[in-house]
PDB file of C-alpha atoms in Angstrom:
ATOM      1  CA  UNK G 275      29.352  23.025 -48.971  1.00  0.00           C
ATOM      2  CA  UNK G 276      29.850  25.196 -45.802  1.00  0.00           C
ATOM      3  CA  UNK G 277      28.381  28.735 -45.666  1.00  0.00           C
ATOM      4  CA  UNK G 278      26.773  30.691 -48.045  1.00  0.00           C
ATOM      5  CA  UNK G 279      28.034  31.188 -51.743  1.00  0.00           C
ATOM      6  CA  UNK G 280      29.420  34.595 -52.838  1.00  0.00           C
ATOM      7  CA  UNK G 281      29.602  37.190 -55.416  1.00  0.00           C
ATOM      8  CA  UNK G 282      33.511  36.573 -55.066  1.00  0.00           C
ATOM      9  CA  UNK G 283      33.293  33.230 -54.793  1.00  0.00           C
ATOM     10  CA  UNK G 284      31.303  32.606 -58.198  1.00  0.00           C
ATOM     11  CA  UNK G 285      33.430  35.443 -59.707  1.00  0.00           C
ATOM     12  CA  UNK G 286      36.730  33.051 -59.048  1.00  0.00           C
ATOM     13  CA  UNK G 287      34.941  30.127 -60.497  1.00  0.00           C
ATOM     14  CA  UNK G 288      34.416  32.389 -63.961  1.00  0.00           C
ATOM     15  CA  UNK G 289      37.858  33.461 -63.818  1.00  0.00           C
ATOM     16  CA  UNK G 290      39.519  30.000 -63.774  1.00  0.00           C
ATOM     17  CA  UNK G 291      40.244  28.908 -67.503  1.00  0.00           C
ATOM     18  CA  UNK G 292      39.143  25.491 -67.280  1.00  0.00           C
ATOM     19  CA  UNK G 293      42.154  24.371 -70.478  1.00  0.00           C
ATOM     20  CA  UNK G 294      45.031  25.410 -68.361  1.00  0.00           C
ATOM     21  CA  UNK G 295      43.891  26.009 -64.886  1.00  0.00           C
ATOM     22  CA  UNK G 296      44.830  29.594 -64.678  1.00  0.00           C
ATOM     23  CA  UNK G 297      43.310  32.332 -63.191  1.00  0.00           C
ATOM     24  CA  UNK G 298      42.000  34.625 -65.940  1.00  0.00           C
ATOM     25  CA  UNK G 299      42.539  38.400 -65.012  1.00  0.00           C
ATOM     26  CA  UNK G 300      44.039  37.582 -62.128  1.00  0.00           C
ATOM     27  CA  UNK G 301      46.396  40.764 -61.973  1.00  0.00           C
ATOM     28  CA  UNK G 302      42.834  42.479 -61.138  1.00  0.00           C
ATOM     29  CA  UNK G 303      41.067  39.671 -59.383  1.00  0.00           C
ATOM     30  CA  UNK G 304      42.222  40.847 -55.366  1.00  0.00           C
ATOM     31  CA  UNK G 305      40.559  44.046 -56.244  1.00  0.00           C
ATOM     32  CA  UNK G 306      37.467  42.609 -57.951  1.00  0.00           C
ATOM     33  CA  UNK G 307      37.325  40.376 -54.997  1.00  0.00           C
ATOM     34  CA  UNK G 308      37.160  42.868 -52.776  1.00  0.00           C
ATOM     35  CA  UNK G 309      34.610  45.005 -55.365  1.00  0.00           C
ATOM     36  CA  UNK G 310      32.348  41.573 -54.393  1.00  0.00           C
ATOM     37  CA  UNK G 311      32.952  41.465 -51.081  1.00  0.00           C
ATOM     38  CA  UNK G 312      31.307  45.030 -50.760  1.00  0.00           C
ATOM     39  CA  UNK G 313      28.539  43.955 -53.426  1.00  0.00           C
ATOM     40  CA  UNK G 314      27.936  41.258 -50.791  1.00  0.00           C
ATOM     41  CA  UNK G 315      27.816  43.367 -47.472  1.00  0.00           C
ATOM     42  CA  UNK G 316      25.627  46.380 -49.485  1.00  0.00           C
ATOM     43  CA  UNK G 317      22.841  43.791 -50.433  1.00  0.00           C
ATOM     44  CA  UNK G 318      22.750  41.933 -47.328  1.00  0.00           C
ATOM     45  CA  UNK G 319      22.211  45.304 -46.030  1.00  0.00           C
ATOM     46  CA  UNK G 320      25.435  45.461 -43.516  1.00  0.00           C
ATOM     47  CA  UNK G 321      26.916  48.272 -45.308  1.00  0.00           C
ATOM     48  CA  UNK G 322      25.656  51.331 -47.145  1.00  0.00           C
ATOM     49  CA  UNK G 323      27.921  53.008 -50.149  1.00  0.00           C
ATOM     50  CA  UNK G 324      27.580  56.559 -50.812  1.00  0.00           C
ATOM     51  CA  UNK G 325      29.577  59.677 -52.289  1.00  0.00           C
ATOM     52  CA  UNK G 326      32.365  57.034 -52.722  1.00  0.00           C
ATOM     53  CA  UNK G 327      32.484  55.555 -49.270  1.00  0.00           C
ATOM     54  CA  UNK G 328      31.501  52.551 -47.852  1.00  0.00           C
ATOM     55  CA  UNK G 329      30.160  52.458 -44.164  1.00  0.00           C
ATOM     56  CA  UNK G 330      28.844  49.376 -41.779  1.00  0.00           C
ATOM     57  CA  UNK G 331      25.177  49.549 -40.603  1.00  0.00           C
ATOM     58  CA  UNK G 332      24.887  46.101 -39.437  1.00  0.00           C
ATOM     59  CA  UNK G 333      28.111  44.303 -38.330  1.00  0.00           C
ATOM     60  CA  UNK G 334      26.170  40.945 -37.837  1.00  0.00           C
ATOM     61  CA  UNK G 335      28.159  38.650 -39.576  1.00  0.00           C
ATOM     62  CA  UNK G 336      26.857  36.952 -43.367  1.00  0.00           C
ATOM     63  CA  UNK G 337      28.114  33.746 -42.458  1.00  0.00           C
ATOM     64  CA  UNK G 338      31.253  33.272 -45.062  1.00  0.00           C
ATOM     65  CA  UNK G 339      34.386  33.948 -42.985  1.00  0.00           C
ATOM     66  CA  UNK G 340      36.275  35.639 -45.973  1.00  0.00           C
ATOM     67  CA  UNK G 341      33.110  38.281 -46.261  1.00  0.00           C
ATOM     68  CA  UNK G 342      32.475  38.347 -42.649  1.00  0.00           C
ATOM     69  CA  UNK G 343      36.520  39.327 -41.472  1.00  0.00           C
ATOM     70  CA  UNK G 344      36.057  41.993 -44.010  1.00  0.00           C
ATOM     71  CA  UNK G 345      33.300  43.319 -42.459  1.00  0.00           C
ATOM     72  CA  UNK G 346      34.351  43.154 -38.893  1.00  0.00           C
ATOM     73  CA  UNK G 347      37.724  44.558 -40.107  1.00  0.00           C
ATOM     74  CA  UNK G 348      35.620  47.698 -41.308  1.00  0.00           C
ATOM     75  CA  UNK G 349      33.760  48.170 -38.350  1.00  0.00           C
ATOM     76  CA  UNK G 350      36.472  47.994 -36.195  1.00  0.00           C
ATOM     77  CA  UNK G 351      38.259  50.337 -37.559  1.00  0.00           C
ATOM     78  CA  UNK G 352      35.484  52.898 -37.323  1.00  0.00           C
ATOM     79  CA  UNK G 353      35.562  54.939 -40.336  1.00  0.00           C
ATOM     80  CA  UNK G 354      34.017  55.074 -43.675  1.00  0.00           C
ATOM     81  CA  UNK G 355      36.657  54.964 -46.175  1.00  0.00           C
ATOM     82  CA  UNK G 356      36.864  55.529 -49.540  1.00  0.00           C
ATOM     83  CA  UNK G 357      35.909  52.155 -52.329  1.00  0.00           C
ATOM     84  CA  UNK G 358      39.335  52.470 -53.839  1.00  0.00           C
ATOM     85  CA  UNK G 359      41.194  52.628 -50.022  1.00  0.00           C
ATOM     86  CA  UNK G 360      39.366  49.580 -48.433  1.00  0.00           C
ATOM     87  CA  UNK G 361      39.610  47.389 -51.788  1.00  0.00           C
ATOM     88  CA  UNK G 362      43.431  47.684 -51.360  1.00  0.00           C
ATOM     89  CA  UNK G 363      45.800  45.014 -50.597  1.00  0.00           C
ATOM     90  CA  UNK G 364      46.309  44.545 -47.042  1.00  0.00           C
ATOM     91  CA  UNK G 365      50.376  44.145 -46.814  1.00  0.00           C
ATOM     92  CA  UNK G 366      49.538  41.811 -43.439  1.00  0.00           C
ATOM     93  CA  UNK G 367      47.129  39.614 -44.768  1.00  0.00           C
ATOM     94  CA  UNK G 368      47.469  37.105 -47.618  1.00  0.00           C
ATOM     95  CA  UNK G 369      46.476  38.073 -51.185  1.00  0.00           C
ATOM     96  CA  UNK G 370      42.643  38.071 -51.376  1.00  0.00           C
ATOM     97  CA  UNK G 371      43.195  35.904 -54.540  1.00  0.00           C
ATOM     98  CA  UNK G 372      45.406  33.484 -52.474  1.00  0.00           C
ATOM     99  CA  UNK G 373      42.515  33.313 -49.591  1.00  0.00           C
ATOM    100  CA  UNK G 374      39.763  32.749 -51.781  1.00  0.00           C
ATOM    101  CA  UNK G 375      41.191  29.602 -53.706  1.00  0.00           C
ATOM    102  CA  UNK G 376      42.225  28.088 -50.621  1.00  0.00           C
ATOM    103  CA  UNK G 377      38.121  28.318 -49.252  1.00  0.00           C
ATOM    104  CA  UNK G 378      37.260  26.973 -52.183  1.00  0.00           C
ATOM    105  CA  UNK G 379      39.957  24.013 -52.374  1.00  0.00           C
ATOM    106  CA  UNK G 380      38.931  23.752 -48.527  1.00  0.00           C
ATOM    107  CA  UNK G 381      34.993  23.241 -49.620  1.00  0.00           C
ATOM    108  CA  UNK G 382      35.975  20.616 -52.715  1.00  0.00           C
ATOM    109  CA  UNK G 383      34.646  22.972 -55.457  1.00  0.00           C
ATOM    110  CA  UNK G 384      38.283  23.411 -57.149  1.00  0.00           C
ATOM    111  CA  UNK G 385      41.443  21.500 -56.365  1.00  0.00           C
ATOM    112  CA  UNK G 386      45.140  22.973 -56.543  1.00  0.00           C
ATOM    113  CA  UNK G 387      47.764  20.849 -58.524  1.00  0.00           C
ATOM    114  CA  UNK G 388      51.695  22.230 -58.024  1.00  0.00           C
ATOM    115  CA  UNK G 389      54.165  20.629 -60.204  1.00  0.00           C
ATOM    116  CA  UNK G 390      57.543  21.574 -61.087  1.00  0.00           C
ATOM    117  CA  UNK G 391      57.518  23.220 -65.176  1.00  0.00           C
ATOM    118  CA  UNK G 392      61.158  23.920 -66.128  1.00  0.00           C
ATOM    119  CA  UNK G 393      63.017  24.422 -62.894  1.00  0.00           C
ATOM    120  CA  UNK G 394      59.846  26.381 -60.982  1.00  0.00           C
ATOM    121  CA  UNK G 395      56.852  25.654 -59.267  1.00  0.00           C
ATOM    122  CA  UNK G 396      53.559  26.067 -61.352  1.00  0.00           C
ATOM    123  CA  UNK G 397      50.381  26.058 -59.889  1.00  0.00           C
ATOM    124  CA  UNK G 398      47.113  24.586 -61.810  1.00  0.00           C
ATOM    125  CA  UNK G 399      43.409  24.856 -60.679  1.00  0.00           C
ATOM    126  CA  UNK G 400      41.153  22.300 -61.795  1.00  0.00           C
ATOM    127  CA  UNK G 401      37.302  22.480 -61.117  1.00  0.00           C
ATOM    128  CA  UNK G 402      35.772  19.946 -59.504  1.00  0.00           C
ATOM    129  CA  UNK G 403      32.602  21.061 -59.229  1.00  0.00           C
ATOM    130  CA  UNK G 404      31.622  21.166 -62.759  1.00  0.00           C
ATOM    131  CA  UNK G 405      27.882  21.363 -61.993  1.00  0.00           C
ATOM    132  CA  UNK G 406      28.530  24.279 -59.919  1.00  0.00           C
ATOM    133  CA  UNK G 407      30.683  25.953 -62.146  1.00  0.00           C
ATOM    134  CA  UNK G 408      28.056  25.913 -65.225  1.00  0.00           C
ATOM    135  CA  UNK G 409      25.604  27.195 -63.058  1.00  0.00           C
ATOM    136  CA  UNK G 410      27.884  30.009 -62.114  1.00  0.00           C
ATOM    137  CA  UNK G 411      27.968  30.579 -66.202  1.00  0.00           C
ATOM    138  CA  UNK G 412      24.193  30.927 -66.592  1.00  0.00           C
ATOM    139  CA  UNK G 413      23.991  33.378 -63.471  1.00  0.00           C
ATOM    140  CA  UNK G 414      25.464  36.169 -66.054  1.00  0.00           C
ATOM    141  CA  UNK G 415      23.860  34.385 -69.205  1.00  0.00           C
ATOM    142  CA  UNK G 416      20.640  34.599 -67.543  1.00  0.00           C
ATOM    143  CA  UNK G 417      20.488  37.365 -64.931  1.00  0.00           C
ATOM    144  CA  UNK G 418      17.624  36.790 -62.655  1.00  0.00           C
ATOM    145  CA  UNK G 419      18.600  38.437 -59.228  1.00  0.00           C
ATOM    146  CA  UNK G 420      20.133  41.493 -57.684  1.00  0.00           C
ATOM    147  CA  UNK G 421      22.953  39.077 -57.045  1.00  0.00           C
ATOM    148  CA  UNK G 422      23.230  37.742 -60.548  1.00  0.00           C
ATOM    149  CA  UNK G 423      23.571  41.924 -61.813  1.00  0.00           C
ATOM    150  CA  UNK G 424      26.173  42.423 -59.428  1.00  0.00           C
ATOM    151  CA  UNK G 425      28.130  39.674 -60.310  1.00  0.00           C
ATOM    152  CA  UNK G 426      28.262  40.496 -64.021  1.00  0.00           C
ATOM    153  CA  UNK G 427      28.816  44.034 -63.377  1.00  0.00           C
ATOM    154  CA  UNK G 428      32.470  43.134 -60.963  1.00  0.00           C
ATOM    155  CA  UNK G 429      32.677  40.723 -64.518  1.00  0.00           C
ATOM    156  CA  UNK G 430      33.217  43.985 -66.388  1.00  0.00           C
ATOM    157  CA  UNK G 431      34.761  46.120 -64.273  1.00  0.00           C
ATOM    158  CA  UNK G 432      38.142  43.936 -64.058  1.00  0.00           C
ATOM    159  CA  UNK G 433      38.176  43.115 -67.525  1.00  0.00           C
ATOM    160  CA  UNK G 434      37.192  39.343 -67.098  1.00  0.00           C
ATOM    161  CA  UNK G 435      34.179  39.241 -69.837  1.00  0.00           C
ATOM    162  CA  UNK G 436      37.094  40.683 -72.236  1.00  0.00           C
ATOM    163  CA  UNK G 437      38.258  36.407 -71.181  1.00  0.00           C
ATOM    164  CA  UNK G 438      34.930  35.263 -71.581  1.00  0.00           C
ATOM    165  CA  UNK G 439      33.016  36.709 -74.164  1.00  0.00           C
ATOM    166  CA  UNK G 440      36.143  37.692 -76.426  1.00  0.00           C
ATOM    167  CA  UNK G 441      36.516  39.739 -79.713  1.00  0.00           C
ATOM    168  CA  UNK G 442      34.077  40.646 -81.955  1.00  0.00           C
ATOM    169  CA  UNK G 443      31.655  37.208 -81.533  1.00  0.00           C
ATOM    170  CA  UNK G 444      31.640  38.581 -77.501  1.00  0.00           C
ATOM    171  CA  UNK G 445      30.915  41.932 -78.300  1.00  0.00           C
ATOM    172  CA  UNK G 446      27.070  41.968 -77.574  1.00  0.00           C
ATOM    173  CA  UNK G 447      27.717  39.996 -74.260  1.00  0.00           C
ATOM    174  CA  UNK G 448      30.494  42.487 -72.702  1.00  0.00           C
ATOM    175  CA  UNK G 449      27.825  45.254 -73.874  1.00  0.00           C
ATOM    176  CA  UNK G 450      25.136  43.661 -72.127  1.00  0.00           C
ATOM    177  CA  UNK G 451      27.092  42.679 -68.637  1.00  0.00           C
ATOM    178  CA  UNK G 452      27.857  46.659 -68.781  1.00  0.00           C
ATOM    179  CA  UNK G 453      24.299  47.979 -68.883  1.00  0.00           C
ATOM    180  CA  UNK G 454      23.275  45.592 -66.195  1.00  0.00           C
ATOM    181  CA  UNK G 455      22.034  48.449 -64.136  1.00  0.00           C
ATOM    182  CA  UNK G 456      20.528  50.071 -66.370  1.00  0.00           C
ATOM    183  CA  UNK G 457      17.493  47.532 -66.820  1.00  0.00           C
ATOM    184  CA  UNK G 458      14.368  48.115 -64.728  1.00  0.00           C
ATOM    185  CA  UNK G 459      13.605  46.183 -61.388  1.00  0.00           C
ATOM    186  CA  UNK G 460      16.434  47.683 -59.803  1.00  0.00           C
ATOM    187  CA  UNK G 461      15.530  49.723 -56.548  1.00  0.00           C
ATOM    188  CA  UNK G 462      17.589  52.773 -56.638  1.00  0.00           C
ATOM    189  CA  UNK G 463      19.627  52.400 -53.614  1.00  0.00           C
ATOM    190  CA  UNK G 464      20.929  48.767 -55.445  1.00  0.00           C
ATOM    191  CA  UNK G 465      21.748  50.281 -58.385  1.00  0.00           C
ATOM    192  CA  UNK G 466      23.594  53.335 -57.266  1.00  0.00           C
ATOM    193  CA  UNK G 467      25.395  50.634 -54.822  1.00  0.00           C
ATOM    194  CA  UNK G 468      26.659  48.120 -57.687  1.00  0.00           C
ATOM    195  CA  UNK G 469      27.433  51.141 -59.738  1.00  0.00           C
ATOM    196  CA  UNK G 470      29.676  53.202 -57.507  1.00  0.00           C
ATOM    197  CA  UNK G 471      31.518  49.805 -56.603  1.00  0.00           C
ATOM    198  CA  UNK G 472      31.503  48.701 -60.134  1.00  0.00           C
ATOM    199  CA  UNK G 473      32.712  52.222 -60.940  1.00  0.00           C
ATOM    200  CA  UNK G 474      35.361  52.287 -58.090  1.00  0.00           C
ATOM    201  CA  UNK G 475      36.514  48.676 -59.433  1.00  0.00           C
ATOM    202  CA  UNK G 476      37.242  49.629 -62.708  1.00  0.00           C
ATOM    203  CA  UNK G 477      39.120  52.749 -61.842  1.00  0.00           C
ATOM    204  CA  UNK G 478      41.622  51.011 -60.226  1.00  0.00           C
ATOM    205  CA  UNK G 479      42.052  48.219 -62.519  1.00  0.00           C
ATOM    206  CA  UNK G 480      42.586  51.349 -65.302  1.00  0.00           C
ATOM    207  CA  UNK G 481      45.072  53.279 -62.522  1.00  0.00           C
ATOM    208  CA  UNK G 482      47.291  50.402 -61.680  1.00  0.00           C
ATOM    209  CA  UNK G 483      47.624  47.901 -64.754  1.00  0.00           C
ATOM    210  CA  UNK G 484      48.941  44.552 -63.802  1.00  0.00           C
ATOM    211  CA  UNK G 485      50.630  43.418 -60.905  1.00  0.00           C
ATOM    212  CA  UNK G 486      48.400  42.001 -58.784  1.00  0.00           C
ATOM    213  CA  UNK G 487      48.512  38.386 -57.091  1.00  0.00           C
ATOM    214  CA  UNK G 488      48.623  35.943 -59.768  1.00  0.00           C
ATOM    215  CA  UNK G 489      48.143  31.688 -60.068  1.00  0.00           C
TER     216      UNK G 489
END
């Protein structure tokens, strides 16, 4: 595999159901994507988030290209925008969603299938990687990083653990993805970091409903 693995990337590979090769929560996914992306740049220390906003302090690229055009994107534009502004759409770019399957189809851990289903075009991801994919499961069963808390916490805020750990058997799980943070180990900058982005995530999920990119 090329490059480093990412929050967002993992967070994809927990989102696909593996029965019918759709994208679980994926009206929310471009914005939890982005939520990652940000989760990525604050603890590789190229960003800092505070009072809301998100600014670059090191533009030296990470070395994913997905992660890395977001961050020169941000520094070129100069400002320090808002969490909810910069995990927007972008209406010239493709959907987030749509750019993160295609680096993973493009690195052999998922492969898209398109076959026609009644007269239209339906689009199936099936994992290839299975060993990489359970490992991606015990990275929120057993949290052992600051990269493992911030992936379970983008887990909650779009509603994916409601997928994962549902009803009342999954209750305990979705409870403990969202005190994450609350745990000790945590240096305060990280925390307040995955909670403001967490926090930012889940707002707009909770504004805008569904219609995001879907698969």
């Amino acid at each position: 595999m090329l490059g480093p693995v990412t929050i967002g990337d993992d967070l994809l590979l927990l989102a696909i159901n593996p029965r019918d090769g759709r994208v679980q929560a994926a009206e929310h996914m471009g914005t939890a994507l982005r939520g990652a992306e940000a989760l990525d740049l604050s603890l590789a220390r190229r960003v800092a988030v505070a009072d809301g906003r998100i600014t670059v302090t090191d533009p030296r690229p990470i070395g994913h290209p997905l992660v890395d055009r977001a961050l020169a994107t941000l520094h070129a534009e100069g400002s320090a925008p808002r969490l909810q502004v910069w995990f927007a759409e972008r209406p010239t770019e493709p959907a987030v969603l749509h750019q993160y399957v295609g680096l993973l189809a493009d690195r052999g851990v998922i492969r898209v299938e398109r076959r026609g289903d009644g007269g239209r075009m339906r689009t199936r991801l099936v994992l290839v990687d299975m060993e990489r994919s359970a490992y991606v499961h015990t990275r929120i069963e057993n949290v052992a990083s600051h990269s493992d808390r911030a992936l379970g916490s983008i887990v909650h805020a779009c509603g994916l653990d409601e997928y994962l750990y549902p009803g009342l058997r999954g209750r305990s799980a979705r409870r403990r993805l969202a005190r994450l943070t609350e745990e000790d180990g945590l240096a305060p900058d990280v925390r307040d970091a995955i909670d403001a982005i967490g926090t930012a995530v889940s707002d707009m999920v909770n504004r805008d409903g569904t219609g995001g990119a879907t698969f």
